[in-house]
mmCIF file of C-alpha atoms in Angstrom:
data_model
loop_
_atom_site.group_PDB
_atom_site.id
_atom_site.type_symbol
_atom_site.label_atom_id
_atom_site.label_comp_id
_atom_site.label_asym_id
_atom_site.label_seq_id
_atom_site.Cartn_x
_atom_site.Cartn_y
_atom_site.Cartn_z
ATOM 1 C CA MET L 1 212.431 237.893 92.470
ATOM 2 C CA ARG L 2 210.400 238.991 89.423
ATOM 3 C CA PHE L 3 209.081 242.410 89.402
ATOM 4 C CA SER L 4 205.241 241.444 89.742
ATOM 5 C CA SER L 5 206.246 239.302 92.993
ATOM 6 C CA VAL L 6 207.696 242.795 94.263
ATOM 7 C CA LYS L 7 204.663 244.294 93.641
ATOM 8 C CA ILE L 8 202.305 241.779 95.208
ATOM 9 C CA LEU L 9 204.663 241.732 98.420
ATOM 10 C CA LEU L 10 204.481 245.541 98.638
ATOM 11 C CA PHE L 11 200.649 245.499 98.267
ATOM 12 C CA LEU L 12 200.333 242.895 100.891
ATOM 13 C CA ALA L 13 202.639 244.774 103.247
ATOM 14 C CA VAL L 14 200.613 248.009 102.802
ATOM 15 C CA VAL L 15 197.294 246.195 103.246
ATOM 16 C CA LEU L 16 198.695 244.250 106.449
ATOM 17 C CA LEU L 17 200.688 246.923 108.002
ATOM 18 C CA PHE L 18 198.418 250.249 107.650
ATOM 19 C CA PRO L 19 194.851 248.800 108.408
ATOM 20 C CA SER L 20 194.719 251.854 111.393
ATOM 21 C CA MET L 21 194.852 254.489 108.503
ATOM 22 C CA ALA L 22 191.476 253.420 107.450
ATOM 23 C CA HIS L 23 188.346 255.474 108.755
ATOM 24 C CA ALA L 24 184.935 254.232 108.721
ATOM 25 C CA GLN L 25 181.797 254.603 110.876
ATOM 26 C CA PHE L 26 180.622 250.939 111.992
ATOM 27 C CA VAL L 27 177.233 250.968 113.466
ATOM 28 C CA VAL L 28 175.330 247.855 114.664
ATOM 29 C CA GLY L 29 172.431 249.208 116.341
ATOM 30 C CA GLY L 30 171.395 251.296 113.340
ATOM 31 C CA GLY L 31 169.464 254.694 113.342
ATOM 32 C CA VAL L 32 172.665 256.918 113.314
ATOM 33 C CA SER L 33 172.806 259.352 110.170
ATOM 34 C CA PRO L 34 176.110 259.155 108.608
ATOM 35 C CA LYS L 35 176.254 263.217 108.966
ATOM 36 C CA THR L 36 176.116 262.583 112.787
ATOM 37 C CA LYS L 37 178.963 264.613 114.434
ATOM 38 C CA TRP L 38 180.263 262.570 117.246
ATOM 39 C CA MET L 39 181.692 263.874 120.375
ATOM 40 C CA GLN L 40 183.443 262.506 123.332
ATOM 41 C CA VAL L 41 183.705 262.832 126.935
ATOM 42 C CA GLN L 42 186.361 260.953 128.953
ATOM 43 C CA GLY L 43 186.476 259.812 132.650
ATOM 44 C CA GLU L 44 188.897 257.465 134.527
ATOM 45 C CA THR L 45 187.271 254.342 133.305
ATOM 46 C CA TYR L 46 185.307 254.962 130.476
ATOM 47 C CA ASN L 47 185.195 257.230 127.460
ATOM 48 C CA VAL L 48 181.696 258.201 126.291
ATOM 49 C CA ILE L 49 181.188 258.963 122.399
ATOM 50 C CA TYR L 50 177.879 260.422 121.761
ATOM 51 C CA PRO L 51 175.921 262.595 119.135
ATOM 52 C CA GLN L 52 176.630 266.162 119.127
ATOM 53 C CA GLY L 53 173.736 267.963 121.158
ATOM 54 C CA THR L 54 173.352 265.329 123.705
ATOM 55 C CA ASP L 55 176.133 266.599 126.183
ATOM 56 C CA SER L 56 173.820 266.293 129.274
ATOM 57 C CA LEU L 57 172.839 262.636 128.469
ATOM 58 C CA ALA L 58 176.597 261.619 128.028
ATOM 59 C CA MET L 59 177.687 263.512 131.198
ATOM 60 C CA ARG L 60 174.678 261.805 132.978
ATOM 61 C CA TYR L 61 175.928 258.246 131.823
ATOM 62 C CA LEU L 62 179.486 258.974 132.362
ATOM 63 C CA TRP L 63 178.749 259.911 136.071
ATOM 64 C CA LEU L 64 176.892 256.771 136.397
ATOM 65 C CA LEU L 65 179.371 254.585 134.709
ATOM 66 C CA GLU L 66 182.207 256.221 136.902
ATOM 67 C CA GLN L 67 180.131 256.108 140.201
ATOM 68 C CA ASN L 68 179.103 252.307 139.942
ATOM 69 C CA SER L 69 182.498 251.147 138.502
ATOM 70 C CA GLY L 70 184.162 249.771 141.698
ATOM 71 C CA ALA L 71 180.835 248.160 143.118
ATOM 72 C CA VAL L 72 180.255 246.272 140.045
ATOM 73 C CA MET L 73 183.414 244.875 139.986
ATOM 74 C CA LEU L 74 183.501 243.386 143.289
ATOM 75 C CA GLY L 75 183.442 239.672 143.363
ATOM 76 C CA LEU L 76 185.359 239.224 140.356
ATOM 77 C CA GLY L 77 188.664 238.499 141.757
ATOM 78 C CA GLY L 78 190.319 241.723 141.564
ATOM 79 C CA ILE L 79 189.586 242.904 137.845
ATOM 80 C CA GLU L 80 190.149 246.139 136.952
ATOM 81 C CA PRO L 81 189.174 246.770 133.237
ATOM 82 C CA ALA L 82 191.165 249.231 130.989
ATOM 83 C CA LYS L 83 189.324 252.187 129.816
ATOM 84 C CA ILE L 84 186.653 251.122 127.367
ATOM 85 C CA PRO L 85 184.775 253.323 124.807
ATOM 86 C CA VAL L 86 181.028 253.537 125.713
ATOM 87 C CA VAL L 87 179.076 254.378 122.527
ATOM 88 C CA LEU L 88 175.500 256.489 123.064
ATOM 89 C CA TYR L 89 172.941 256.000 120.709
ATOM 90 C CA ASN L 90 170.059 258.354 121.277
ATOM 91 C CA ARG L 91 168.093 257.458 118.148
ATOM 92 C CA SER L 92 167.076 254.105 118.793
ATOM 93 C CA VAL L 93 163.896 252.112 119.750
ATOM 94 C CA ASN L 94 165.750 249.973 121.670
ATOM 95 C CA SER L 95 166.061 249.887 125.322
ATOM 96 C CA ASN L 96 169.187 247.878 125.920
ATOM 97 C CA GLY L 97 172.823 247.764 125.780
ATOM 98 C CA MET L 98 175.719 245.348 124.820
ATOM 99 C CA VAL L 99 179.451 244.780 125.422
ATOM 100 C CA VAL L 100 181.508 243.717 122.234
ATOM 101 C CA TRP L 101 184.921 243.005 122.625
ATOM 102 C CA ALA L 102 186.251 243.118 118.895
ATOM 103 C CA PRO L 103 186.587 246.124 118.482
ATOM 104 C CA LYS L 104 186.349 246.555 122.364
ATOM 105 C CA ARG L 105 183.211 248.797 123.204
ATOM 106 C CA MET L 106 180.206 248.888 125.126
ATOM 107 C CA GLU L 107 177.207 250.276 123.240
ATOM 108 C CA LEU L 108 174.225 251.644 125.062
ATOM 109 C CA PHE L 109 170.637 252.451 123.834
ATOM 110 C CA PRO L 110 169.330 254.564 126.906
ATOM 111 C CA LEU L 111 165.692 254.757 125.785
ATOM 112 C CA PRO L 112 163.825 254.053 129.119
ATOM 113 C CA MET L 113 161.934 250.905 129.101
ATOM 114 C CA GLN L 114 158.137 251.135 129.431
ATOM 115 C CA SER L 115 157.220 248.254 131.095
ATOM 116 C CA GLY L 116 158.600 249.192 134.720
ATOM 117 C CA VAL L 117 160.144 245.495 135.259
ATOM 118 C CA TYR L 118 162.702 246.921 137.332
ATOM 119 C CA THR L 119 162.772 248.389 141.005
ATOM 120 C CA VAL L 120 165.562 250.637 140.121
ATOM 121 C CA LYS L 121 165.885 253.303 137.615
ATOM 122 C CA TRP L 122 166.574 252.260 134.136
ATOM 123 C CA GLU L 123 169.736 254.309 133.553
ATOM 124 C CA ASP L 124 171.011 252.622 136.721
ATOM 125 C CA GLN L 125 170.134 249.165 135.729
ATOM 126 C CA LEU L 126 171.463 249.554 132.190
ATOM 127 C CA VAL L 127 175.110 250.894 133.649
ATOM 128 C CA VAL L 128 175.396 248.362 136.186
ATOM 129 C CA HIS L 129 174.290 245.645 133.988
ATOM 130 C CA GLU L 130 176.560 246.284 130.887
ATOM 131 C CA SER L 131 179.526 247.280 133.125
ATOM 132 C CA ARG L 132 179.517 243.880 134.718
ATOM 133 C CA HIS L 133 179.635 242.274 131.227
ATOM 134 C CA VAL L 134 182.835 244.448 131.043
ATOM 135 C CA GLY L 135 184.338 242.811 134.020
ATOM 136 C CA GLN L 136 183.312 239.505 133.132
ATOM 137 C CA ILE L 137 185.010 239.583 129.703
ATOM 138 C CA THR L 138 187.982 241.458 131.064
ATOM 139 C CA HIS L 139 188.180 238.293 133.259
ATOM 140 C CA PHE L 140 188.966 236.504 129.880
ATOM 141 C CA THR L 141 191.969 238.821 128.878
ATOM 142 C CA LYS L 142 194.246 237.420 131.549
ATOM 143 C CA GLY L 143 196.204 234.381 132.399
ATOM 144 C CA ILE L 144 196.185 231.933 129.510
ATOM 145 C CA PHE L 145 193.610 233.914 127.697
ATOM 146 C CA LYS L 146 196.219 236.801 127.278
ATOM 147 C CA VAL L 147 198.446 234.306 125.232
ATOM 148 C CA GLY L 148 195.665 233.856 122.865
ATOM 149 C CA SER L 149 195.362 237.605 122.537
ATOM 150 C CA TYR L 150 198.930 237.649 120.725
ATOM 151 C CA ILE L 151 197.478 235.468 118.295
ATOM 152 C CA PHE L 152 193.769 236.463 117.787
ATOM 153 C CA GLY L 153 193.728 239.782 119.252
ATOM 154 C CA GLU L 154 190.406 241.243 120.783
ATOM 155 C CA GLN L 155 188.608 237.924 119.785
ATOM 156 C CA SER L 156 190.396 235.919 122.282
ATOM 157 C CA PRO L 157 188.143 236.458 125.061
ATOM 158 C CA SER L 158 185.232 234.974 122.636
ATOM 159 C CA VAL L 159 187.094 231.598 123.588
ATOM 160 C CA GLY L 160 186.636 231.855 127.211
ATOM 161 C CA LEU L 161 183.057 233.315 126.871
ATOM 162 C CA GLY L 162 182.213 230.261 124.787
ATOM 163 C CA ILE L 163 183.446 227.809 127.708
ATOM 164 C CA TYR L 164 181.624 229.908 130.324
ATOM 165 C CA PRO L 165 179.654 227.732 132.783
ATOM 166 C CA SER L 166 176.458 228.754 131.347
ATOM 167 C CA ARG L 167 174.433 231.728 129.717
ATOM 168 C CA TRP L 168 172.452 232.249 132.892
ATOM 169 C CA PHE L 169 175.365 232.642 135.040
ATOM 170 C CA LEU L 170 176.910 235.143 132.509
ATOM 171 C CA GLU L 171 173.664 236.883 132.431
ATOM 172 C CA GLY L 172 172.399 236.358 135.906
#
């Protein structure tokens, strides 16, 4: 092997074997200053990550997530999701949340909805709805989909979601 080939192979090995050493802030929802100091509080099923100074909001959502965890997973065939990070964004105009599997996380935008379309408190609705998505996606990490995770990693459940019977069934 020539010297330049060794350099190329060494470079590829470093790039492929050490990506976990990279540190960055990935924010889809926006509205977060790069100077934001992030804190975390851990429960049995959820790890809530939140901006410094919003401790009471984080504790409230952790409590709601943990209290509703068992009931939310009923009817999903014994699915017990692994611990998942939950990122709280307190500086957003969104009133919503999302569950993303690559990298695996739940993001919550806890600004209460102003229209009052729900019969339950907004925070309860948000937690139950997004937690249910965690259970639904976890379903696609078992069985044949687990084999796909060895090849595609955390993107493997997207195949199952792509062939899900209908969006109504997933969101309903």
